Coordinates of C-alpha atoms in Angstrom, one line a residue:
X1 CA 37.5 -15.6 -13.5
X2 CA 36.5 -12.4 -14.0
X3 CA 35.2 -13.5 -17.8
X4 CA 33.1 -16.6 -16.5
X5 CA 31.2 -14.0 -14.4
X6 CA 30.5 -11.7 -17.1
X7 CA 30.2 -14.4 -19.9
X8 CA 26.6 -13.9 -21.6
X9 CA 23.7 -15.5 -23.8
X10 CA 23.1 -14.9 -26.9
X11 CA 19.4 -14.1 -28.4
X12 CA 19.5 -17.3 -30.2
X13 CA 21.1 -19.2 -27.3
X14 CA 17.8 -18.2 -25.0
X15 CA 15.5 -18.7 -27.9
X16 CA 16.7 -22.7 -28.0
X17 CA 16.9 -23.6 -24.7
X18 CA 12.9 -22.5 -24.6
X19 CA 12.6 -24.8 -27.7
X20 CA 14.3 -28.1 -26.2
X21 CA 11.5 -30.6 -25.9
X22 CA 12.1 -30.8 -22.3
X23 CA 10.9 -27.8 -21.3
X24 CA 8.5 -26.8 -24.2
X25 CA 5.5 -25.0 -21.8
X26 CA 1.7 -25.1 -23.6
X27 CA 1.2 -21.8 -25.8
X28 CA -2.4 -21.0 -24.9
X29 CA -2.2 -17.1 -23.8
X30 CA -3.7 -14.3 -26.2
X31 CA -4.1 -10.1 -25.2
X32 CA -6.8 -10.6 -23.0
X33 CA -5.5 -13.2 -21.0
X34 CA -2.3 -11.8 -20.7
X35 CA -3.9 -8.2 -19.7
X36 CA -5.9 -9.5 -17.1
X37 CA -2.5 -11.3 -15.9
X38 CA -1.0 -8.0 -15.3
X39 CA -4.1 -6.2 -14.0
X40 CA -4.6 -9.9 -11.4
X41 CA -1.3 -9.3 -10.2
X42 CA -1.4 -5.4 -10.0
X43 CA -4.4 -5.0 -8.2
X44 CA -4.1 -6.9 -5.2
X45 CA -3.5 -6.0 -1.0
X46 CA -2.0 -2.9 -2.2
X47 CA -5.2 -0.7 -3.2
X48 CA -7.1 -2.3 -0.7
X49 CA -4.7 -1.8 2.7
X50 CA -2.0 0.5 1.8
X51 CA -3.6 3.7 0.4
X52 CA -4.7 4.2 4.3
X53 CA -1.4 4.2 5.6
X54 CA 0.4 6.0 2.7
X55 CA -1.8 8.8 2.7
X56 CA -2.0 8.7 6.8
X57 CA 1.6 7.8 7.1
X58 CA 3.1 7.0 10.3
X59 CA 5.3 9.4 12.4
X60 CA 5.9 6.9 15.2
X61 CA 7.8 5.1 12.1
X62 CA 9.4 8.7 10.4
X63 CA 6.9 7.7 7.6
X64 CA 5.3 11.4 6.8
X65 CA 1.6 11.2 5.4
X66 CA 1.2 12.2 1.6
X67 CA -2.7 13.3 2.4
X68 CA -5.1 13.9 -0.7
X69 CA -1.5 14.3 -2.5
X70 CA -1.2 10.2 -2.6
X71 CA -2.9 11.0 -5.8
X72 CA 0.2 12.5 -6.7
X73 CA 2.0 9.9 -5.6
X74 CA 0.0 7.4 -7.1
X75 CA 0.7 9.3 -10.9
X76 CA 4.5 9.7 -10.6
X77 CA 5.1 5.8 -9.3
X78 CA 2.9 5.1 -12.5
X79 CA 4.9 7.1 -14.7
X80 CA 8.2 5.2 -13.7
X81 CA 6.7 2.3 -13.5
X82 CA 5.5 3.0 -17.5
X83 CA 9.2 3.8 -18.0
X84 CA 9.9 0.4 -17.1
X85 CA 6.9 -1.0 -18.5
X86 CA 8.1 0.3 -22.3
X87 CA 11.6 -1.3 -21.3
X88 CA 10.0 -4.7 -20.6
X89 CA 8.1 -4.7 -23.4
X90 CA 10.4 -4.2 -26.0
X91 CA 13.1 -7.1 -24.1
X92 CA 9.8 -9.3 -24.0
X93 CA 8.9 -8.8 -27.6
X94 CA 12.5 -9.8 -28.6
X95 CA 13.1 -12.2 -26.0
X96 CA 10.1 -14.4 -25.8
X97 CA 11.9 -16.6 -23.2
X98 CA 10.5 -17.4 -19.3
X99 CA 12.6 -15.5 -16.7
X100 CA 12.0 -12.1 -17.0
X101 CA 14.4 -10.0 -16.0
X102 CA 16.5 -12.5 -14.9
X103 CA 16.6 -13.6 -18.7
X104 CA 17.5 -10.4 -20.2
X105 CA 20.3 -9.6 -17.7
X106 CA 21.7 -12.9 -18.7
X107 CA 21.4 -11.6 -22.0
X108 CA 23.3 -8.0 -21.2
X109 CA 24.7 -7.8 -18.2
X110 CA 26.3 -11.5 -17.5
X111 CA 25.8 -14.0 -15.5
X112 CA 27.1 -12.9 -12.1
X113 CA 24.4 -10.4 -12.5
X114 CA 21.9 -12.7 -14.2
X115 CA 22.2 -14.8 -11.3
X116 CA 21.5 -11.7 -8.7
X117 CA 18.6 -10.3 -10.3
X118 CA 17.0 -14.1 -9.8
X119 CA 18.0 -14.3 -6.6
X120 CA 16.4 -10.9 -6.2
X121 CA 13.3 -11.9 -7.9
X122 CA 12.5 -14.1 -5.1
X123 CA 11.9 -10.8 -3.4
X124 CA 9.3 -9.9 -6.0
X125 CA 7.6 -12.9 -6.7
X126 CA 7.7 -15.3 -3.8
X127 CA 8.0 -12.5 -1.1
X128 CA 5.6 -10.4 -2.1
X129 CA 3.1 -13.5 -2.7
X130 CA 4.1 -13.7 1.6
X131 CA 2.5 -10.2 1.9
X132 CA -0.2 -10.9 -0.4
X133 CA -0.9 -14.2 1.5
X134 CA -1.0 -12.6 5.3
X135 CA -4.1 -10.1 3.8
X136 CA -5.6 -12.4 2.4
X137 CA -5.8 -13.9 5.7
X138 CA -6.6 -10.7 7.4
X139 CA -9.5 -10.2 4.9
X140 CA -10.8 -13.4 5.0
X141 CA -11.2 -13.6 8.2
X142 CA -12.9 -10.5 8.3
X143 CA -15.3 -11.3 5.6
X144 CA -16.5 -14.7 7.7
X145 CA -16.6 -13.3 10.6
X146 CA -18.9 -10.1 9.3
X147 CA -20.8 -11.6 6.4
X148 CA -21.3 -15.6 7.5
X149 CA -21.0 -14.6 11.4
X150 CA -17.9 -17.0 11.7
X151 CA -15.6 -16.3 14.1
X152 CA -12.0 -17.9 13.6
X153 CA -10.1 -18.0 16.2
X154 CA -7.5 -14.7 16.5
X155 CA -4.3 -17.2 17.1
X156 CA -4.9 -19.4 13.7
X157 CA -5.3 -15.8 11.9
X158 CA -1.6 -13.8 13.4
X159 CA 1.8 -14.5 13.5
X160 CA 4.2 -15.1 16.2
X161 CA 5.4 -11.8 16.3
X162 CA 2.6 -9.6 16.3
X163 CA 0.6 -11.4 18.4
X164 CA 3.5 -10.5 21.3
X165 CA 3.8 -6.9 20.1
X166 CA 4.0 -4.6 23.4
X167 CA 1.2 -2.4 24.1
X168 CA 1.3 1.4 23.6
X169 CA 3.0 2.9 26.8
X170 CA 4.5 -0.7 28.2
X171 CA 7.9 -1.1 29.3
X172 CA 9.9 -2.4 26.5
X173 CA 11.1 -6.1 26.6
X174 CA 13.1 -8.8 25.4
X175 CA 11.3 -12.0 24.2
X176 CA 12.3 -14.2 27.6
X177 CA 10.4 -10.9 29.4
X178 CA 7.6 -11.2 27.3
X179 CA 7.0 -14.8 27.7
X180 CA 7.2 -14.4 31.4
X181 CA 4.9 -11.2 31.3
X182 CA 2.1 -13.7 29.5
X183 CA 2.4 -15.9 31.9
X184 CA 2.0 -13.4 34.7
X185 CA -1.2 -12.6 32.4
X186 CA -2.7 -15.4 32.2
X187 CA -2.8 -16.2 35.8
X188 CA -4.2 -12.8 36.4
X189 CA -1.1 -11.3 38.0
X190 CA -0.6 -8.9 35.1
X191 CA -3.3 -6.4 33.4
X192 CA -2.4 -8.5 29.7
X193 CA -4.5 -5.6 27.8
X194 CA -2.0 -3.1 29.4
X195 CA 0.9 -5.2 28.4
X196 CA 0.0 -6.9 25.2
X197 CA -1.6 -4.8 22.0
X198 CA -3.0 -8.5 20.8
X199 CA -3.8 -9.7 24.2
X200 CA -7.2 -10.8 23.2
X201 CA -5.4 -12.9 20.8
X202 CA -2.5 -14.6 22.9
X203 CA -4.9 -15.1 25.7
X204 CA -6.4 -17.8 24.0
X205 CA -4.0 -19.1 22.3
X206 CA -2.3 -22.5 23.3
X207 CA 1.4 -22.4 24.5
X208 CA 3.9 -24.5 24.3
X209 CA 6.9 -24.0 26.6
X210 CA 5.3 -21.1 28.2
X211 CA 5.3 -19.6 24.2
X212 CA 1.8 -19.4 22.4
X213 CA 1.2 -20.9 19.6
X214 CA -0.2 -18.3 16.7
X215 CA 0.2 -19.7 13.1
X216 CA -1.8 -17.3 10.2
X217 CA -3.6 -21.0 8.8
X218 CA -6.0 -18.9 6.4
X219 CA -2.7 -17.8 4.3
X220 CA -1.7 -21.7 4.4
X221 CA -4.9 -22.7 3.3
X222 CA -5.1 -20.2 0.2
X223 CA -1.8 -20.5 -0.6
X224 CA -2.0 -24.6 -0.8
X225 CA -5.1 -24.3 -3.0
X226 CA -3.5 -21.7 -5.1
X227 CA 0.1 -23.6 -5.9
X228 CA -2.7 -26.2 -7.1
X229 CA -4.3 -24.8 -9.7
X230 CA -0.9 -23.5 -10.6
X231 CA 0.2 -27.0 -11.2
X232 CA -2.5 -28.0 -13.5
X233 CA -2.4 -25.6 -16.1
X234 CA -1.4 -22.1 -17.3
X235 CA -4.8 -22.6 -19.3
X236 CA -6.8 -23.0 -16.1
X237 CA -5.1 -20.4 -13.7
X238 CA -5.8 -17.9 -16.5
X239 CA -9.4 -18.5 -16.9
X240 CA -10.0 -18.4 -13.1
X241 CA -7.9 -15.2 -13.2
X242 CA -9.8 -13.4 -15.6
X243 CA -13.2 -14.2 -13.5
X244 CA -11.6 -12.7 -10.4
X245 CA -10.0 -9.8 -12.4
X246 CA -13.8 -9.1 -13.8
X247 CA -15.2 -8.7 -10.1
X248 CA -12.2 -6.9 -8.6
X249 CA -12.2 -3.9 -11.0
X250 CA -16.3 -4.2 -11.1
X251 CA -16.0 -3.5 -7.0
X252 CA -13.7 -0.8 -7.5
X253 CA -15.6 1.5 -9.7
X254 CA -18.7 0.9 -7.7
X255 CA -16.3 2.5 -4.4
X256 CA -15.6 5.3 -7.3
X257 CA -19.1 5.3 -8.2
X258 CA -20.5 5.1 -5.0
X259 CA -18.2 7.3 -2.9
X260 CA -18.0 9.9 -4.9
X261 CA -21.4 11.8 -4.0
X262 CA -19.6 11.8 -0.1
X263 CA -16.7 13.5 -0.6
X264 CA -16.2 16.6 1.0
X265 CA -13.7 19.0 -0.8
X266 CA -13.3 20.2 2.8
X267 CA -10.7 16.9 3.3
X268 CA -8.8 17.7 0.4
X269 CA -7.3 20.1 2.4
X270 CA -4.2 20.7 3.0
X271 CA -3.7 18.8 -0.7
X272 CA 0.0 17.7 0.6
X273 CA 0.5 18.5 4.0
X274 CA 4.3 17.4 4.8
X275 CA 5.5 18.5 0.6
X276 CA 7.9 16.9 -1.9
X277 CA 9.3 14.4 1.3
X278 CA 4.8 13.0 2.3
X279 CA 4.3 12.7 -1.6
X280 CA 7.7 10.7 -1.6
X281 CA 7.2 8.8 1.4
X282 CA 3.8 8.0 0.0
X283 CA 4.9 6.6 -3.1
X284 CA 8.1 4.3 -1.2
X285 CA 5.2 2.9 0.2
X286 CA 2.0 2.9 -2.8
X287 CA 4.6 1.4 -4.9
X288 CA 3.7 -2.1 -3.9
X289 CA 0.2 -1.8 -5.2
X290 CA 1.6 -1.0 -8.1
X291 CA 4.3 -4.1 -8.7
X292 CA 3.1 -7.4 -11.3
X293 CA 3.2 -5.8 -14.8
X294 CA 6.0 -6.9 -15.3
X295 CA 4.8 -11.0 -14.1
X296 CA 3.5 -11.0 -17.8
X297 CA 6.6 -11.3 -19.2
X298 CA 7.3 -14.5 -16.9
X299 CA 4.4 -16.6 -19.4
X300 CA 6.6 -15.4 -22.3
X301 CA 7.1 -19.2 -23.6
X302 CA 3.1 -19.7 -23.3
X303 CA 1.9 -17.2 -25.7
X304 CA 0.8 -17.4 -29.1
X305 CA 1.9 -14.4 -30.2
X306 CA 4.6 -12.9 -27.5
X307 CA 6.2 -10.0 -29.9
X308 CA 3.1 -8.2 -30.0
X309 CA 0.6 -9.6 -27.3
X310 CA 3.3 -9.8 -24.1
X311 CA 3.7 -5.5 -25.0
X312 CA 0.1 -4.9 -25.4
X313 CA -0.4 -7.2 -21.9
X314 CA 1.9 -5.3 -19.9
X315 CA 1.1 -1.6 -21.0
X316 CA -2.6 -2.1 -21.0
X317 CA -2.5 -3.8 -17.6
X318 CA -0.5 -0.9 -16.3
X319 CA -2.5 1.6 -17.6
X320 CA -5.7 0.4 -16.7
X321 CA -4.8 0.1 -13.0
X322 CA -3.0 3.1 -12.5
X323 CA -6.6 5.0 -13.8
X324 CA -8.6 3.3 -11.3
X325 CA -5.8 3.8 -8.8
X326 CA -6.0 7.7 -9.0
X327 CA -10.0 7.9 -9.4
X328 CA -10.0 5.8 -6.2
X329 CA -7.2 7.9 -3.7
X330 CA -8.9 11.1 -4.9
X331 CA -12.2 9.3 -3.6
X332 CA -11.3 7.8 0.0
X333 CA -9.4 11.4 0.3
X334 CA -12.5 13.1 0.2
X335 CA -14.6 11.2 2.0
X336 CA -12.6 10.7 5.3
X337 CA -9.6 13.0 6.1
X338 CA -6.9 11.3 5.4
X339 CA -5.8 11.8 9.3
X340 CA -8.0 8.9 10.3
X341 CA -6.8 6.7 8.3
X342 CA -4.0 5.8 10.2
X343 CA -3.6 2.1 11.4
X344 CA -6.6 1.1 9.8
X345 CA -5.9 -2.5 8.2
X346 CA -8.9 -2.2 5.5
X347 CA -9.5 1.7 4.6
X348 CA -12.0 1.0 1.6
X349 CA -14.6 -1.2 4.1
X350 CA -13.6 1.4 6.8
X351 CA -15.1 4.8 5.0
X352 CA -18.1 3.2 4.0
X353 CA -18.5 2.0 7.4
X354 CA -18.8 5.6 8.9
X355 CA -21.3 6.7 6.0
X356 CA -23.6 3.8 7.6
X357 CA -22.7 2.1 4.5
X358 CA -22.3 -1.7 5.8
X359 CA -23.8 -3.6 3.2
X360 CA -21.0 -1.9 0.4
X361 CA -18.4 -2.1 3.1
X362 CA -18.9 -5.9 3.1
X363 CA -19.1 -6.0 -0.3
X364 CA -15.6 -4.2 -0.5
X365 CA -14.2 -6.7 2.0
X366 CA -15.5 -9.4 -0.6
X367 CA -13.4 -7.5 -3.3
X368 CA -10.7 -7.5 -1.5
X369 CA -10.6 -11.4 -0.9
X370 CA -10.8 -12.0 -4.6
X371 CA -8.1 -9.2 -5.3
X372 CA -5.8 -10.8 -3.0
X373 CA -6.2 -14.2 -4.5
X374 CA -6.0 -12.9 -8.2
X375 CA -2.6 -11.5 -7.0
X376 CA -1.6 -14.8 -5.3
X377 CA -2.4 -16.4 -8.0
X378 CA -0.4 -14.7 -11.3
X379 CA 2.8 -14.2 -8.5
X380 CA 2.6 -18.1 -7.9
X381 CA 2.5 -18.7 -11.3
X382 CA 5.7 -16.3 -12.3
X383 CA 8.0 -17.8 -9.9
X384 CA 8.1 -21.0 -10.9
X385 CA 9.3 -20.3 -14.4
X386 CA 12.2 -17.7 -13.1
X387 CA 13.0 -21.1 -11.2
X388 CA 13.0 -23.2 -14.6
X389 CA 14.9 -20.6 -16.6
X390 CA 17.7 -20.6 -13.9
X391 CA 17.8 -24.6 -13.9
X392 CA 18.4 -24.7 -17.7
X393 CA 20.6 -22.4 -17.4
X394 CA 22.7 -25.2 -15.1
X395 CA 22.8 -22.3 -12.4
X396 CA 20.1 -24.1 -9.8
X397 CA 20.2 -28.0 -10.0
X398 CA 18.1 -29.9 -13.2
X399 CA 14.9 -31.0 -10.7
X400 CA 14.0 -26.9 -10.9
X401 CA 13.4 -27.1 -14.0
X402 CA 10.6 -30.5 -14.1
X403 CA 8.0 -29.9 -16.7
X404 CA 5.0 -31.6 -15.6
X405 CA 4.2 -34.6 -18.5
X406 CA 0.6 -33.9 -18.7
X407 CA 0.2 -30.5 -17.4
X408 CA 3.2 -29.0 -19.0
X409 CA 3.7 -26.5 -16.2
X410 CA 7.2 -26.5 -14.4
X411 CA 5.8 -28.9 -11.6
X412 CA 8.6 -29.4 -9.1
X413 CA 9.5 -25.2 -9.0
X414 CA 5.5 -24.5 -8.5
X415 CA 5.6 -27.3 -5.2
X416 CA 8.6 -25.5 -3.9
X417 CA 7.4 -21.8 -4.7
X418 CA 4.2 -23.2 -2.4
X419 CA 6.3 -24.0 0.3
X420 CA 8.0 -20.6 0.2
X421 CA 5.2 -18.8 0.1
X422 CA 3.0 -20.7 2.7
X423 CA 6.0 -21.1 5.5
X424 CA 6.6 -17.3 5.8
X425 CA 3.4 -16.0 5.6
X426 CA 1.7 -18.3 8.6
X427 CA 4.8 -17.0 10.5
X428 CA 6.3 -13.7 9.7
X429 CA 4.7 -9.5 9.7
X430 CA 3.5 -8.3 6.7
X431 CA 5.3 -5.1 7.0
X432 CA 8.8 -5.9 6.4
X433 CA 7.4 -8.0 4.0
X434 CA 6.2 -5.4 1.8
X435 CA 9.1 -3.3 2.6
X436 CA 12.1 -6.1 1.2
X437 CA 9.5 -6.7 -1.9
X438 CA 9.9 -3.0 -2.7
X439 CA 13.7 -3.2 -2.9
X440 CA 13.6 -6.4 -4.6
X441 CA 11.7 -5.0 -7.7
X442 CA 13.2 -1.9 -7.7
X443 CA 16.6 -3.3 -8.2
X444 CA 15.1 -5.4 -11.0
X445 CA 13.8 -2.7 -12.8
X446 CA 16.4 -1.1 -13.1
X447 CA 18.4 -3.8 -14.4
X448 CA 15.9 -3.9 -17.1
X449 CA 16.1 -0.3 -18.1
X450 CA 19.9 -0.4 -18.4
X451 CA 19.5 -3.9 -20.2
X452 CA 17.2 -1.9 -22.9
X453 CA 20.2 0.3 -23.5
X454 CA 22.5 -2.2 -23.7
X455 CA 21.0 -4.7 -26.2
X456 CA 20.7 -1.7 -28.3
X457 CA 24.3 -1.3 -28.6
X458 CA 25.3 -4.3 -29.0
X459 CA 22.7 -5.7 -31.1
X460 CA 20.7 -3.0 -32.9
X461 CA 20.5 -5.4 -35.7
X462 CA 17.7 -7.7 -33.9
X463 CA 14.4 -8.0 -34.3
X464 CA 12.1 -5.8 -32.1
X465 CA 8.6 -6.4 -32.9
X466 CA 7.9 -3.5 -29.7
X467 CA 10.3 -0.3 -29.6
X468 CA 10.7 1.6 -26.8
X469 CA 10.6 5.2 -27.6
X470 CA 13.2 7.8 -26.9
X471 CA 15.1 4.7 -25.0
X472 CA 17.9 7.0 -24.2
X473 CA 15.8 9.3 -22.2
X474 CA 13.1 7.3 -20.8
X475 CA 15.5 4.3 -19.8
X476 CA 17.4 6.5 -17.7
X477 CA 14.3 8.5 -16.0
X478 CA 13.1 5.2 -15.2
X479 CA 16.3 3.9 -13.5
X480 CA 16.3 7.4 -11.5
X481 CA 12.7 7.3 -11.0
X482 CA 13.4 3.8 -9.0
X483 CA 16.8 5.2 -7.3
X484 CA 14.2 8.0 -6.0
X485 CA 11.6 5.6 -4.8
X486 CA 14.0 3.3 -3.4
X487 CA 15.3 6.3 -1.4
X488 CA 11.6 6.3 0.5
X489 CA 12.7 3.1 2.2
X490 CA 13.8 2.6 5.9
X491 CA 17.4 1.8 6.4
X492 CA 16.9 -1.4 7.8
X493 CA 15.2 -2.6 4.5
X494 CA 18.2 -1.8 3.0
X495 CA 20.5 -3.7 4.8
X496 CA 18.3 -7.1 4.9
X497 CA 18.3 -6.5 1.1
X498 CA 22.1 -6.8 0.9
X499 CA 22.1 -9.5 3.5
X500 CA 19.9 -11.5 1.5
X501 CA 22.2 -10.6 -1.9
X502 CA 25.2 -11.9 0.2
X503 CA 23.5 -14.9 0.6
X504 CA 22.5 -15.4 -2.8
X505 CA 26.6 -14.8 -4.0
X506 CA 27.2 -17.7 -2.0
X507 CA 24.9 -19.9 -3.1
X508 CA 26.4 -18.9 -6.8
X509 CA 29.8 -19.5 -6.1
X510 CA 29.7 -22.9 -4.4
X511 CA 26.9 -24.3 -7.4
X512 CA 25.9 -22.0 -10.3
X513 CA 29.3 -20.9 -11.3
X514 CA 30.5 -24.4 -11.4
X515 CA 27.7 -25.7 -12.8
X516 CA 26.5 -23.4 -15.6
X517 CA 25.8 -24.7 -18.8
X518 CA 27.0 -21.6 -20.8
X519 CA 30.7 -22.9 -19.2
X520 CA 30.0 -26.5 -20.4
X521 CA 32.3 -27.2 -23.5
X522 CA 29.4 -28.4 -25.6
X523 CA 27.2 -25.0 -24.5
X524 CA 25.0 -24.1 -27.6

């Protein structure tokens, strides 16, 4: 038993299975393409809606503020995150194989753990594409409703539970109480403002069974035309990419540009408020603006040239961003005080607004609807192909892994990561969201650092068109580095992470286990 879990693939086993006709993918990526890939799925909701609350924090939540430190934080998540970075691109420039790091713990750690960090990947990829899905929603609607004067209705742009949150100060309540409170509301026997913090919302919106009906339809509707253009062609969802990536980053060195003759060195004061624990607490949570390097490595199969572009895509992309990331945090710091930031859903529109700066703010809002969908995008794209390498592999069922006869683009996996995405993001609150999307790549990278360490053991012999340096130190600063980060998150984040690892074992043990193809008699 204990050797069919920890049975693994060899180099040249991964190498042919991405060469059987079957699921041959188009090779059509270069550098560039790949680059922008990284900085499409880097530079997304994160920059434009967390640096607010991680340099603000929230005490009502034990999350302490970082202040103008978030800068700090900003240069030591980057720093692991280029620990991991080197680690990914020297497995990606010797495995050139779709599945990231699912693929290369298949190749070093087993399958039992091959199959985990997959599982987990649906954290990364499809979860966070939830979270990146909701703000796109919140912007858009935003951006309509300030720029073409249309107003969507509040109830198709929340979700169920947010639009029922309690008011500051009211009683607390179970949901049967709360649905009997809006009632009460609605025919005016209850003050619904003093009760409900989105009563403008739920007042409006229909009910059924006393319950109203709030669905987020703007993250369906991007979502649906996003899974699209993922099904036909790698080709096509890079070009639009790069276009979006272009105007993103443009929009962000004009807020750079821009902002910097208002800041006040007056608000960089105190520089870290709350210490080592705000400039920790800051990074747990600026981390997510920082995760999708490593989606590059999902388009392995579709490069031309993956032992020396797929490193150059991911480093680049991760070094680009992080620059604009600090230049930015060291710019909102000083033009607002980072104590009223707090709560505030878009930071970068809301500074400019109080310098009587509308016209960039809307422009800003703009940037952040094409950031968002850049990021929705590349994500949609790298889940599908963690879903193909897994069906392959013989540990999900053979329909996963459906390459598209025209389009070559695993067809079936992108429909499904669509309906994953767009399901949980008209329903469900962005912050736990982010919070289980955090875990989810933290546990994978580290996984790939101790991968790095282990292929070098065993086969020091192969071919390594990237090398990471000093592997034996950096590899283990970036697994501690992600232990640390990890260590920001609440408790509860934690425990729905191993819930949803539980589940995942399951699923292994009553199909993957028995159906692997590496325990097949005639496995290559």
């Amino acid at each position: 038993m204990l050797t069919r879990l920890f049975r693994t693939k060899t180099l040249e086993q991964l190498r042919a299975s991405a060469e059987e006709p079957e699921h041959q993918l188009k090779k059509n990526l270069g550098v560039f393409e790949l680059t922008t890939f990284g900085i499409g799925a880097i530079i997304g909701a994160g920059i434009f809606s967390s640096i607010g609350t991680a340099a603000a924090g929230n005490m009502a939540d034990g999350r302490l503020p970082a202040g103008p430190g978030l800068v700090l934080s900003i240069l030591i998540v980057a720093l692991i995150c280029g620990f991991t970075a080197l680690a990914y691109a020297e497995l990606a420039s010797m495995i050139p194989v779709s599945g990231s790091a699912y693929t290369y713990a298949y190749a070093t750690l087993g399958e039992l753990m091959a199959w985990i960090i997959g599982w987990d990947l649906l954290l990364e990829y499809a979860i966070s594409n939830v979270a990146v899905a909701i703000s796109w929603g919140d912007y858009a609607r935003s951006f309509f409703s300030t720029v073409f004067h249309v107003d969507i209705p509040g109830w198709l742009g929340m979700d169920p539970r947010s639009a029922l949150k309690l008011a500051e100060g009211a009683p607390a309540m179970d949901l049967a109480a709360k649905l009997q409170a809006l009632a009460q509301a609605k025919a005016g026997l209850v003050h619904g403002a003093a009760t409900f913090l989105n009563w403008e919302v739920i007042r409006t919106a229909p009910t059924v069974a006393g319950f109203p009906i709030t669905i987020n339809l703007l993250a369906v509707v991007i979502t649906t035309l996003i899974t699209w253009l993922c099904y036909i062609g790698i080709k096509e969802s890079a070009r639009v990419n790069s276009v979006m990536v272009i105007i993103k980053v443009a929009i962000l060195l004009a807020v750079v540009g821009l902002g910097i003759r208002f800041v006040s060195p007056d608000n960089w004061h105190p520089f870290v408020p709350h210490g080592w624990r705000g400039i920790q607490a800051g990074a747990a949570i600026i981390f997510f603006a920082f995760i999708g390097f490593d989606a590059v490595s999902t388009t392995a199969e579709e490069c031309r040239n993956p032992g020396k572009d797929l490193p150059r895509g991911i480093l680049w992309s991760l070094l680009i961003c992080t620059v604009i990331y600090a230049a930015v945090a060291l710019v909102v710091t000083g033009m607002l005080h980072y104590t009223k930031l707090g709560g505030i859903a878009d930071p970068l529109a809301y500074i400019f607004t109080e310098h009587k700066m509308g016209g960039i703010a809307a422009v800003i809002s703009f940037g952040a609807v094409i950031a968002t969908t850049a990021a929705l995008l590349v994500y949609q794209v790298g889940q599908p192909r963690i879903f193909m390498s897994m069906s392959r592999d013989g540990l999900l069922a053979p329909w996963f892994g459906k390459v598209h006869d025209k389009f070559k683009t695993p067809s079936h996996a992108t429909v499904l990561t669509g309906f994953l995405v767009a399901i949980p993001a008209a329903l469900l609150n962005i912050d736990e969201v982010v919070e289980l999307a955090n875990i989810g790549t933290l546990f994978a990278f580290v996984i790939v650092c101790v991968a790095v360490l282990v292929l070098r053991k065993r086969r020091p012999e192969a071919p390594r068109k990237f090398l990471m340096p000093f592997a034996w130190i950096i590899a283990p600063l970036g697994i501690l580095g992600c232990v640390w980060i990890a260590r920001g998150l609440p408790a509860i984040t934690w425990y729905r992470f191993f819930a949803w690892l539980a589940i995942g074992l399951v699923v292994y043990f009553f199909y993957g286990s028995r159906k692997s193809r590496l325990g097949m008699p005639t496995a290559s």
